[in-house]
Coordinates of C-alpha atoms in Angstrom, one line a residue:
Chain A
M1 CA -13.5 9.7 -23.5
L2 CA -12.7 6.2 -22.4
P3 CA -15.3 4.6 -20.0
L4 CA -13.8 4.1 -16.5
R5 CA -14.0 0.3 -16.8
D6 CA -12.1 0.3 -20.1
L7 CA -9.5 2.7 -18.9
Q8 CA -8.8 0.5 -15.8
Q9 CA -8.7 -2.7 -17.9
S10 CA -6.2 -1.2 -20.2
V11 CA -4.0 0.0 -17.3
R12 CA -4.3 -3.5 -15.7
D13 CA -3.3 -5.2 -18.9
Y14 CA -0.2 -2.9 -19.1
V15 CA 0.7 -3.4 -15.4
L16 CA 0.4 -7.2 -15.9
G17 CA 2.9 -7.1 -18.7
A18 CA 1.1 -6.4 -22.0
Q19 CA 3.8 -5.5 -24.5
S20 CA 2.3 -2.4 -26.1
S21 CA -0.7 -0.3 -25.1
S22 CA -2.1 3.0 -26.4
I23 CA -3.1 3.8 -22.8
A24 CA 0.6 4.1 -21.8
H25 CA 0.9 7.2 -24.0
S26 CA -2.2 9.0 -22.7
F27 CA -1.0 9.9 -19.2
Q28 CA 0.3 13.5 -19.1
S29 CA 3.4 14.4 -17.2
P30 CA 5.5 17.6 -17.5
I31 CA 8.5 15.6 -16.2
V32 CA 8.4 11.9 -17.3
P33 CA 7.8 10.7 -20.9
A34 CA 4.2 9.4 -21.1
E35 CA 5.2 5.8 -21.6
D36 CA 7.3 5.8 -18.5
V37 CA 4.4 6.8 -16.2
L38 CA 2.7 3.5 -16.2
A39 CA 6.0 1.7 -16.2
I40 CA 6.4 3.0 -12.7
H41 CA 3.2 1.3 -11.7
R42 CA 4.2 -1.9 -13.6
N43 CA 7.6 -2.0 -11.7
N44 CA 5.9 -1.4 -8.4
F45 CA 3.5 -4.2 -9.1
R46 CA 6.3 -6.7 -9.8
A47 CA 8.6 -5.4 -7.1
S48 CA 6.1 -5.2 -4.3
L49 CA 4.5 -8.6 -4.9
S50 CA 7.9 -10.2 -5.4
E51 CA 8.8 -8.8 -2.0
A52 CA 5.6 -10.2 -0.6
L53 CA 6.5 -13.6 -2.0
G54 CA 10.0 -13.3 -0.6
S55 CA 8.6 -12.7 2.9
I56 CA 6.6 -16.0 2.6
Y57 CA 9.3 -17.9 0.8
P58 CA 12.6 -16.8 2.5
A59 CA 14.3 -20.2 2.3
V60 CA 13.5 -20.5 -1.4
E61 CA 15.0 -17.0 -1.9
N62 CA 18.1 -18.0 0.0
L63 CA 18.5 -21.2 -2.0
V64 CA 18.4 -19.5 -5.4
G65 CA 19.7 -16.1 -4.5
E66 CA 17.9 -12.7 -4.6
T67 CA 18.5 -11.9 -8.3
C68 CA 17.2 -15.3 -9.5
F69 CA 14.3 -15.2 -7.0
N70 CA 13.2 -11.8 -8.1
A71 CA 13.2 -12.8 -11.8
I72 CA 11.2 -16.0 -11.1
A73 CA 8.8 -14.2 -8.7
G74 CA 8.3 -11.4 -11.3
R75 CA 7.2 -13.9 -13.9
F76 CA 5.0 -15.6 -11.3
V77 CA 3.2 -12.4 -10.3
E78 CA 2.4 -11.5 -13.9
R79 CA 1.0 -14.9 -14.6
H80 CA -0.7 -15.4 -11.3
P81 CA -1.7 -12.0 -9.9
P82 CA -3.4 -12.0 -6.5
D83 CA -7.2 -12.1 -6.5
S84 CA -7.4 -10.5 -3.0
P85 CA -5.6 -7.7 -1.2
V86 CA -4.8 -10.1 1.7
L87 CA -1.2 -10.8 0.7
S88 CA -0.5 -13.2 3.6
A89 CA -2.8 -15.5 1.6
Y90 CA -1.0 -14.9 -1.8
G91 CA 1.3 -17.3 -3.4
D92 CA -0.1 -20.8 -2.8
A93 CA 0.6 -21.7 -6.5
F94 CA 4.3 -20.6 -6.3
P95 CA 5.8 -24.0 -5.3
E96 CA 4.2 -25.7 -8.3
F97 CA 5.4 -22.8 -10.5
L98 CA 8.9 -23.5 -9.1
D99 CA 8.5 -27.2 -10.1
N100 CA 7.9 -26.2 -13.6
Q101 CA 10.8 -23.8 -14.1
P102 CA 13.4 -25.6 -16.4
S103 CA 16.1 -23.3 -15.2
L104 CA 15.6 -24.7 -11.7
S105 CA 15.7 -28.4 -12.6
G106 CA 19.1 -28.7 -10.9
I107 CA 17.4 -28.0 -7.5
P108 CA 14.6 -30.7 -7.6
Y109 CA 13.7 -30.2 -4.0
L110 CA 13.0 -26.5 -4.3
G111 CA 9.2 -27.0 -4.9
D112 CA 9.0 -29.1 -1.7
V113 CA 10.9 -26.4 0.3
G114 CA 8.3 -24.0 -1.1
R115 CA 5.4 -26.3 0.0
L116 CA 6.9 -26.4 3.5
E117 CA 7.1 -22.6 3.6
W118 CA 3.6 -22.2 2.4
A119 CA 2.4 -24.7 5.1
W120 CA 4.3 -22.7 7.7
N121 CA 2.7 -19.5 6.5
E122 CA -0.8 -21.0 6.6
A123 CA -0.2 -22.4 10.1
F124 CA 1.0 -19.0 11.3
H125 CA -2.2 -17.3 10.1
A126 CA -4.7 -20.0 10.9
A127 CA -7.5 -19.7 13.4
D128 CA -6.5 -19.8 17.0
A129 CA -7.6 -22.7 19.3
L130 CA -6.6 -24.1 22.6
A131 CA -4.7 -27.4 22.2
L132 CA -6.1 -30.7 23.6
T133 CA -4.2 -31.8 26.7
P134 CA -3.5 -35.4 27.7
E135 CA -5.5 -34.8 30.9
E136 CA -8.5 -33.6 28.9
L137 CA -8.3 -36.6 26.7
C138 CA -8.1 -39.0 29.7
Q139 CA -11.0 -37.3 31.4
A140 CA -13.2 -37.6 28.3
A141 CA -15.4 -40.6 27.9
S142 CA -14.1 -43.1 25.4
D143 CA -17.0 -42.3 23.1
C144 CA -15.2 -39.0 22.5
W145 CA -12.9 -41.0 20.3
D146 CA -15.8 -41.7 18.0
D147 CA -16.0 -40.4 14.5
H148 CA -16.3 -36.8 15.4
G149 CA -14.5 -36.6 18.8
L150 CA -10.9 -35.9 18.0
I151 CA -10.4 -32.9 15.8
L152 CA -7.1 -31.6 14.4
H153 CA -5.9 -28.2 15.6
P154 CA -6.9 -25.6 12.9
S155 CA -3.3 -24.8 12.2
V156 CA -2.2 -28.4 11.3
R157 CA -0.6 -28.7 7.9
L158 CA 1.0 -31.8 6.4
V159 CA 3.9 -31.9 3.9
A160 CA 5.5 -35.1 2.4
S161 CA 8.7 -35.0 0.4
G162 CA 11.1 -37.5 -1.2
Y163 CA 13.9 -35.3 0.1
P164 CA 15.1 -34.3 3.6
V165 CA 13.2 -31.1 3.0
S166 CA 13.0 -29.9 6.6
R167 CA 16.8 -30.1 6.9
V168 CA 17.3 -28.1 3.7
W169 CA 14.7 -25.6 4.9
R170 CA 16.4 -25.1 8.3
M171 CA 19.8 -24.7 6.6
A172 CA 18.4 -22.1 4.2
R173 CA 16.7 -20.2 7.0
H174 CA 20.0 -20.0 8.8
P175 CA 22.6 -19.7 6.1
G176 CA 26.1 -20.9 7.2
E177 CA 24.8 -23.8 9.2
H178 CA 26.6 -26.9 7.8
P179 CA 25.0 -27.1 4.4
D180 CA 27.4 -29.8 3.4
E181 CA 26.1 -32.3 5.9
I182 CA 22.8 -32.8 4.2
D183 CA 22.6 -36.0 2.2
L184 CA 19.8 -35.5 -0.4
D185 CA 19.3 -39.2 -0.5
N186 CA 18.4 -39.1 3.2
G187 CA 14.7 -38.8 2.5
P188 CA 11.8 -39.2 2.4
E189 CA 10.3 -36.9 5.1
H190 CA 6.7 -36.7 6.5
L191 CA 6.3 -33.4 8.2
V192 CA 3.6 -32.1 10.6
I193 CA 3.4 -28.3 10.8
V194 CA 1.4 -26.9 13.7
R195 CA 1.0 -23.7 15.8
P196 CA -0.7 -24.5 19.1
R197 CA -0.3 -20.9 20.3
F198 CA 2.5 -18.6 19.2
E199 CA 5.3 -20.8 17.7
V200 CA 5.0 -22.7 14.5
T201 CA 6.7 -26.1 14.8
V202 CA 7.9 -28.4 12.0
T203 CA 8.3 -32.1 13.0
A204 CA 9.1 -35.2 11.1
V205 CA 6.9 -38.2 11.9
D206 CA 6.7 -41.8 10.9
P207 CA 4.6 -42.7 7.7
G208 CA 1.9 -44.3 9.8
T209 CA 1.3 -41.2 11.9
F210 CA 1.4 -39.1 8.8
S211 CA -1.4 -41.3 7.3
L212 CA -3.4 -41.0 10.5
L213 CA -3.3 -37.2 10.3
R214 CA -3.8 -37.1 6.5
A215 CA -7.0 -39.2 7.0
L216 CA -8.2 -37.0 9.8
K217 CA -7.5 -33.9 7.7
D218 CA -9.5 -35.4 4.8
G219 CA -12.5 -35.7 7.2
C220 CA -12.2 -39.4 8.1
G221 CA -13.4 -40.5 11.6
F222 CA -10.8 -41.5 14.1
H223 CA -11.2 -45.3 13.7
A224 CA -10.9 -45.1 9.9
A225 CA -7.9 -42.9 10.3
A226 CA -6.2 -45.4 12.6
E227 CA -6.9 -48.1 10.1
A228 CA -5.3 -46.0 7.4
A229 CA -2.2 -45.6 9.6
L230 CA -2.0 -49.4 10.1
K231 CA -2.4 -50.0 6.4
T232 CA 0.5 -47.6 5.7
S233 CA 2.7 -49.1 8.4
P234 CA 1.9 -52.4 10.1
E235 CA 4.1 -51.4 13.0
F236 CA 2.2 -48.2 13.7
S237 CA 1.6 -47.7 17.4
L238 CA -1.5 -45.6 18.2
E239 CA -0.5 -45.1 21.8
G240 CA 3.0 -44.0 21.0
S241 CA 1.9 -41.8 18.2
L242 CA -0.9 -40.1 20.2
G243 CA 1.3 -39.2 23.1
S244 CA 3.8 -37.2 21.0
L245 CA 1.0 -35.7 18.8
L246 CA -0.7 -34.4 22.0
A247 CA 2.5 -33.0 23.4
R248 CA 2.9 -31.0 20.2
G249 CA -0.6 -29.5 20.3
T250 CA -1.8 -31.3 17.2
F251 CA -5.4 -31.7 18.4
A252 CA -7.9 -29.0 19.3
S253 CA -9.4 -28.9 22.8
F254 CA -12.8 -30.5 23.1
T255 CA -14.0 -27.2 24.5
T256 CA -12.5 -25.1 21.7
H257 CA -14.4 -23.9 18.7
P258 CA -12.2 -21.9 16.4
E259 CA -13.3 -18.3 16.0
D260 CA -15.1 -17.4 12.8
P261 CA -12.3 -16.7 10.4
I262 CA -12.0 -13.1 9.3
N263 CA -10.3 -14.2 6.2
D264 CA -12.1 -17.1 4.5
G265 CA -9.0 -17.6 2.2
L266 CA -6.8 -18.7 5.0
S267 CA -8.8 -21.3 6.8
Chain B
M1 CA -14.6 -20.9 23.7
S2 CA -11.9 -19.0 21.9
L3 CA -8.7 -17.7 23.4
P4 CA -9.3 -15.2 26.1
S5 CA -10.1 -11.9 24.4
P6 CA -8.9 -8.6 26.0
R7 CA -11.4 -6.6 24.0
H8 CA -13.4 -5.5 27.0
V9 CA -10.4 -3.5 28.2
F10 CA -9.6 -1.8 24.9
A11 CA -8.4 1.8 25.1
N12 CA -11.5 3.1 23.5
G13 CA -12.8 6.6 22.6
P14 CA -12.0 8.7 19.6
I15 CA -8.5 9.1 18.2
P16 CA -7.0 12.0 20.2
V17 CA -6.1 15.2 18.4
C18 CA -2.4 14.3 18.7
A19 CA 0.3 12.7 16.7
G20 CA 0.3 9.0 16.1
I21 CA 2.5 6.5 14.2
G22 CA 1.9 3.7 11.8
L23 CA 2.4 0.3 13.5
K24 CA 5.0 -1.8 11.8
F25 CA 5.6 -5.5 12.4
E26 CA 9.2 -4.7 13.2
H27 CA 8.1 -2.7 16.2
I28 CA 5.3 -4.8 17.7
R29 CA 7.4 -6.6 20.3
E30 CA 9.1 -3.4 21.5
I31 CA 5.7 -1.5 21.7
I32 CA 4.2 -4.3 23.8
E33 CA 7.2 -4.5 26.1
T34 CA 7.8 -0.8 26.6
T35 CA 4.4 0.9 25.8
P36 CA 6.0 4.0 24.6
A37 CA 4.3 7.4 25.0
V38 CA 2.6 7.8 21.6
A39 CA -1.0 8.9 21.5
W40 CA -2.4 6.5 18.9
L41 CA -1.5 3.9 16.3
E42 CA -2.6 3.1 12.8
V43 CA -2.5 -0.3 11.0
H44 CA -3.1 -1.3 7.4
A45 CA -6.4 -3.3 7.5
E46 CA -5.1 -6.0 5.1
N47 CA -2.2 -7.0 7.4
Y48 CA -4.7 -8.1 10.1
M49 CA -7.2 -10.1 8.1
S50 CA -6.0 -13.6 8.7
A51 CA -8.2 -16.0 10.7
G52 CA -5.9 -15.9 13.7
G53 CA -2.2 -16.1 14.7
P54 CA 0.4 -14.1 16.6
S55 CA -0.1 -10.9 14.6
I56 CA -3.7 -10.7 15.5
Q57 CA -3.0 -11.7 19.1
A58 CA -0.3 -9.0 19.3
L59 CA -2.7 -6.3 17.9
E60 CA -5.3 -7.3 20.5
E61 CA -2.6 -6.8 23.2
I62 CA -1.5 -3.4 21.8
R63 CA -5.2 -2.4 21.4
R64 CA -5.5 -2.6 25.2
H65 CA -3.1 0.3 25.5
Y66 CA -3.6 2.5 22.5
P67 CA -6.4 4.0 20.4
L68 CA -6.3 2.5 17.0
S69 CA -7.0 3.7 13.4
V70 CA -7.6 1.2 10.6
H71 CA -6.3 2.2 7.2
G72 CA -7.5 0.1 4.2
V73 CA -5.3 -0.2 1.1
G74 CA -7.3 -2.8 -0.8
L75 CA -11.0 -2.0 -1.2
S76 CA -10.6 -0.3 -4.6
I77 CA -13.1 2.5 -3.9
G78 CA -12.4 3.9 -7.3
G79 CA -12.8 0.6 -9.2
A80 CA -15.3 0.6 -12.0
E81 CA -16.3 -2.9 -11.0
P82 CA -18.5 -3.7 -8.0
L83 CA -16.8 -3.7 -4.6
D84 CA -15.3 -7.1 -3.6
R85 CA -18.1 -8.1 -1.1
A86 CA -15.8 -10.7 0.5
H87 CA -13.2 -8.1 1.2
L88 CA -15.8 -5.6 2.5
E89 CA -17.0 -8.3 4.9
R90 CA -13.4 -8.9 6.1
L91 CA -13.1 -5.2 6.7
K92 CA -16.3 -5.2 8.6
R93 CA -15.2 -8.1 10.8
L94 CA -11.8 -6.4 11.5
V95 CA -13.6 -3.2 12.5
E96 CA -16.0 -5.2 14.8
R97 CA -13.0 -7.0 16.3
F98 CA -10.7 -4.0 17.0
E99 CA -13.2 -1.2 17.4
P100 CA -11.0 1.5 15.8
G101 CA -11.5 5.2 16.4
L102 CA -11.0 5.9 12.7
V103 CA -11.4 3.9 9.4
S104 CA -10.0 5.2 6.2
E105 CA -9.5 4.2 2.6
H106 CA -8.0 5.8 -0.6
L107 CA -9.3 7.8 -3.5
A108 CA -7.8 5.2 -5.9
W109 CA -8.4 1.9 -7.5
C110 CA -6.4 -1.3 -7.2
A111 CA -8.3 -4.1 -8.8
S112 CA -9.7 -4.9 -12.2
G113 CA -11.0 -8.1 -13.7
G114 CA -10.6 -9.9 -10.4
D115 CA -6.9 -9.1 -10.3
F116 CA -5.5 -7.2 -7.3
L117 CA -2.6 -4.9 -8.5
N118 CA -1.2 -4.0 -5.1
D119 CA -0.9 -0.3 -6.0
L120 CA -3.0 2.8 -5.5
L121 CA -3.8 3.6 -9.1
P122 CA -5.0 7.1 -10.1
L123 CA -8.5 7.9 -11.2
P124 CA -9.7 10.4 -13.9
Y125 CA -11.5 13.2 -12.1
N126 CA -14.8 13.2 -14.0
E127 CA -18.5 12.6 -13.5
E128 CA -18.4 8.8 -14.1
A129 CA -15.6 8.3 -11.6
L130 CA -17.3 10.6 -9.1
A131 CA -20.5 8.6 -9.3
T132 CA -18.5 5.4 -8.9
V133 CA -16.6 6.6 -5.8
I134 CA -19.7 8.0 -4.2
A135 CA -21.6 4.7 -4.6
H136 CA -18.7 2.7 -3.2
V137 CA -18.2 5.1 -0.2
D138 CA -21.9 4.9 0.5
E139 CA -21.8 1.0 0.3
T140 CA -18.8 0.9 2.6
Q141 CA -20.2 3.2 5.1
D142 CA -23.5 1.3 5.1
A143 CA -21.7 -2.0 5.6
L144 CA -19.6 -0.7 8.4
G145 CA -22.3 1.4 10.0
R146 CA -20.0 4.4 10.3
A147 CA -18.4 7.2 8.4
I148 CA -15.0 6.6 6.8
L149 CA -12.2 9.0 5.7
I150 CA -11.1 9.1 2.1
E151 CA -7.4 9.9 1.4
N152 CA -6.0 12.0 -1.4
P153 CA -3.6 10.1 -3.6
S154 CA -0.1 10.9 -4.8
L155 CA 0.1 11.3 -8.5
Y156 CA 2.9 10.9 -11.1
A157 CA 0.9 12.3 -14.0
G158 CA -2.5 13.6 -15.1
V159 CA -5.0 10.8 -15.9
P160 CA -6.7 10.9 -19.3
G161 CA -10.3 11.9 -19.1
S162 CA -10.0 14.2 -16.1
E163 CA -12.4 17.2 -16.1
M164 CA -12.2 18.6 -12.6
T165 CA -9.5 19.2 -10.0
E166 CA -8.8 16.8 -7.2
P167 CA -10.0 19.1 -4.4
A168 CA -13.3 19.7 -6.3
F169 CA -13.7 15.9 -6.7
L170 CA -12.9 15.3 -3.0
N171 CA -15.2 18.1 -1.8
E172 CA -18.1 16.6 -3.8
V173 CA -17.4 13.0 -2.4
A174 CA -17.4 14.3 1.1
R175 CA -20.5 16.5 0.6
R176 CA -22.6 13.7 -1.0
T177 CA -21.6 10.8 1.2
G178 CA -20.9 12.4 4.5
C179 CA -17.5 10.8 4.6
G180 CA -14.5 12.6 6.1
L181 CA -11.2 13.3 4.4
L182 CA -7.8 12.1 5.3
L183 CA -5.5 14.8 4.1
D184 CA -2.1 13.4 3.2
V185 CA 0.1 16.5 3.1
N186 CA 3.0 14.6 1.6
N187 CA 0.8 13.4 -1.2
V188 CA -0.3 17.0 -1.9
F189 CA 3.3 18.1 -2.1
V190 CA 4.4 15.1 -4.2
S191 CA 1.5 15.5 -6.7
A192 CA 2.0 19.3 -6.9
S193 CA 5.7 18.8 -7.7
N194 CA 5.0 16.0 -10.2
L195 CA 2.1 17.7 -12.0
G196 CA 3.3 21.3 -11.7
F197 CA 0.6 23.0 -9.5
D198 CA 0.8 25.1 -6.4
P199 CA 0.1 23.0 -3.3
C200 CA -1.2 26.1 -1.5
D201 CA -3.8 26.5 -4.3
Y202 CA -4.8 22.9 -3.7
L203 CA -5.2 23.5 0.0
G204 CA -7.2 26.7 -0.7
Q205 CA -9.7 24.8 -2.8
L206 CA -10.2 21.9 -0.4
D207 CA -13.0 22.0 2.1
M208 CA -11.2 21.6 5.4
G209 CA -14.3 20.9 7.4
P210 CA -14.4 17.2 6.7
V211 CA -10.7 16.7 7.3
G212 CA -10.5 14.2 10.2
E213 CA -6.9 13.1 9.9
I214 CA -3.6 14.2 8.4
H215 CA -0.9 11.9 7.1
L216 CA 2.8 12.8 6.9
A217 CA 5.5 10.7 5.3
G218 CA 8.8 10.8 3.5
H219 CA 9.1 10.5 -0.3
H220 CA 11.9 9.5 -2.7
V221 CA 13.3 12.0 -5.1
R222 CA 14.3 10.5 -8.5
P223 CA 16.2 12.6 -11.0
F224 CA 14.7 12.8 -14.5
G225 CA 16.9 14.9 -16.8
D226 CA 17.2 18.3 -15.1
Q227 CA 14.0 17.7 -13.2
V228 CA 12.9 15.4 -10.4
L229 CA 10.1 12.9 -10.0
R230 CA 8.9 12.5 -6.5
I231 CA 7.8 9.0 -5.5
D232 CA 5.6 8.5 -2.4
D233 CA 7.6 5.5 -0.9
H234 CA 7.2 6.3 2.9
G235 CA 10.8 5.3 3.3
S236 CA 12.5 8.4 4.8
P237 CA 12.0 11.3 7.2
V238 CA 9.3 13.8 6.4
S239 CA 11.0 16.4 4.2
D240 CA 11.4 20.1 5.3
D241 CA 9.1 21.2 2.5
V242 CA 6.3 18.9 3.7
W243 CA 6.8 20.0 7.3
A244 CA 6.3 23.6 6.1
L245 CA 3.2 22.7 4.1
F246 CA 1.9 20.8 7.2
G247 CA 2.3 24.1 9.2
R248 CA 0.3 26.0 6.6
T249 CA -2.3 23.2 6.5
L250 CA -2.9 23.4 10.3
Q251 CA -3.6 27.2 9.9
S252 CA -6.7 26.2 7.9
T253 CA -7.7 22.9 9.6
G254 CA -6.8 23.7 13.2
P255 CA -5.4 20.7 15.2
V256 CA -6.2 17.4 13.6
P257 CA -5.0 13.8 14.5
T258 CA -1.8 13.5 12.5
L259 CA 0.0 10.3 11.6
I260 CA 3.6 9.6 10.8
E261 CA 3.7 6.9 8.1
W262 CA 7.0 5.0 7.4
D263 CA 6.4 1.8 5.4
T264 CA 9.7 1.0 3.6
N265 CA 13.2 1.0 5.0
V266 CA 11.5 1.0 8.4
P267 CA 13.8 2.6 11.0
A268 CA 14.1 2.1 14.8
L269 CA 10.9 2.9 16.7
G270 CA 12.6 5.9 18.3
T271 CA 13.0 7.5 14.9
L272 CA 9.2 7.3 14.3
L273 CA 8.5 8.6 17.8
A274 CA 10.8 11.6 17.2
E275 CA 9.0 12.4 14.0
A276 CA 5.7 12.1 15.9
G277 CA 7.1 14.4 18.5
R278 CA 7.8 17.0 15.9
A279 CA 4.3 16.8 14.6
E280 CA 3.0 17.0 18.2
H281 CA 4.9 20.2 18.7
A282 CA 3.3 21.7 15.6
L283 CA -0.2 20.6 16.6
S284 CA 0.2 22.0 20.1
S285 CA 1.2 25.4 18.8
I286 CA -2.1 25.7 16.8
S287 CA -5.3 26.9 18.5
P288 CA -8.5 24.9 18.0
R289 CA -10.6 25.9 15.1
G290 CA -14.2 26.8 15.9
G291 CA -16.9 24.4 14.8
R292 CA -14.5 21.9 13.2
H293 CA -16.2 18.9 11.6
V294 CA -15.3 15.7 13.5
A295 CA -15.4 12.6 11.4
A296 CA -14.4 10.3 14.2
A297 CA -16.9 7.7 15.3

C-alpha cells in the first residue's frame, strides 16, 4: 500500500498537469472510468483558480476575452500554484507571466494593467488605519516631519507605466466607455493607489510626487524623500503635493498603529 | 488606536439549534441594510484572513447582529505533511477576532509539497491516515483552545488503500480527539450515489452523539453513459432526495444547527432564506434528543 505522503504527491503531480500517472488508474468508481476521476479534480483545480484570478484581474480578462484569459490563467495556475489557501493573496506573479506570453505581444500594456489590478487588490485587503488629516499635521510639532514622523497609509501602492494604463483599466472595467479615445502614446503614468477607509482610489500624480512616495515606501526619511522628489523633478512643489496627498488619505494618522495583520502575506 | 471595533457588542452565545445560511459576498450589503430574520451565518475562514479592508469591516458589522460559524477549507487536516503553522495562526487570529460559536474543517487534504490545490481531496481510510488526521485535529484544537467539528467529504470514487468505512473512520476521529462532527447530508447522498452504497447504512454506522452541525446543499448531476455522477457544487437548491435524507437524519440526531450552503451560481438572498425556512420547518417538527452531545463552544 502506498504511504499517504507518496499517494498525495502523486495526486498533486497529476492535478498540476503531469501527463501520465499510474495513480490516475487506481481510484475505483462504478460509474466513471478510473482515469477520469482525478481529471475531475484537475479540472476543478484549473477552473476554480482561474476564476479566482479572474476576480482579481477583471480588466485583464475583459481586454483579452474570457476564452483567452482562461487558457492563460490555466497555464499560470499549473506553473505557479498557490502556496497558501488565502486566495485574495494569490496571483502576484500573474502580470509578469502576462509580459512573457508571446501570444499577447500585441497588447504590450497588458502586464501594466495587471500590475494596477494587483495593486488595487492589495490596497483593498491591506491593514486598516485612520488617515492623517491636514489639521492633525498642522497641530503636530515640526519635528514630527523628521525621519520617522510621516508614515504612508498601509494601503498605499505605487504603479508606474509607459502607457496611459489607468485609462485603459477604467475602460476595461466599464466596457463600452469610449475605448477609441485612448491614445496609447499618451503615457507615461505615475499612479497612487490608496484605500483610506472603504473605497480604493487610483490617482495619477506628477513624477516628483511619485518619487517622494516611492522613497517613503522604500523606508527613506521624509527629508531624503523630498530630496529624491526634487532630483526627479526640479519643479516639484512639496506644499502643493502634500495638500493633495493628504486630501486623498495617503498618510496614516500619527495616532494610528495598523492592527496586527491576520495574514502576513498581504501586508 | 485602530478603527473602532464593535466586538464588545457581538451577538455572542452558541449557534442556536436553528437553520442558518452561508454568508456570500454578494449578500453582505443587503444583510447589513435589512438584517433579515435568519438565526445564524457561516463564513469560509479563508475569505476573511486579509489584514483589513471592507470585507473584514463588513463582517464585524454583521457579527454584531448574528451568531457566526467559521468553516475552514484550507487547513489540509488530512495532509501527510505537517500542518501549515502560518495558516493555523491565521485561523487562530480569525477565531479570536470574530469569536465564532462553531469552528469546522474537512476530512480531506488540499496541500502537498507546499502547493495548495484549492480542492477537498479524498483520503484513504486506513490506520496511517487515521493517525494523521487525529494528530492534526489535536494540534488544531490545542492551537485554538476549543473543539472543532470535522465534516464528511463528498467522494467521486474509492481511494486506493482504504481499509475501513468512512463512518468508522469519523467515529474514531471523534472518539480519540473529542472533536465534533459536521454531518453534510448532501455529501452522504452524493458519495452514496457515486460509490454505490446505501446512505441509510452510512447514517446507521455513524455515531450521532458528536454531530454538532448539519450541512445541506445542492449538487450537480452529470450524465455518464446510462448512469450519473453527482458533483457537490453547491450551485442549486437542495434536492428532494437530500431533503428526505435530512428528515431521516434528524430522527437520529434530534434537532441540530443546520446550514444551507450555496457557493456557486449564488441566487438572490431570498432564495437562500426560503431554503433555510424549509430546514427550519423540519427542525421544529423534531423533538429534542435526550443527552445529545453539544460540540459548540
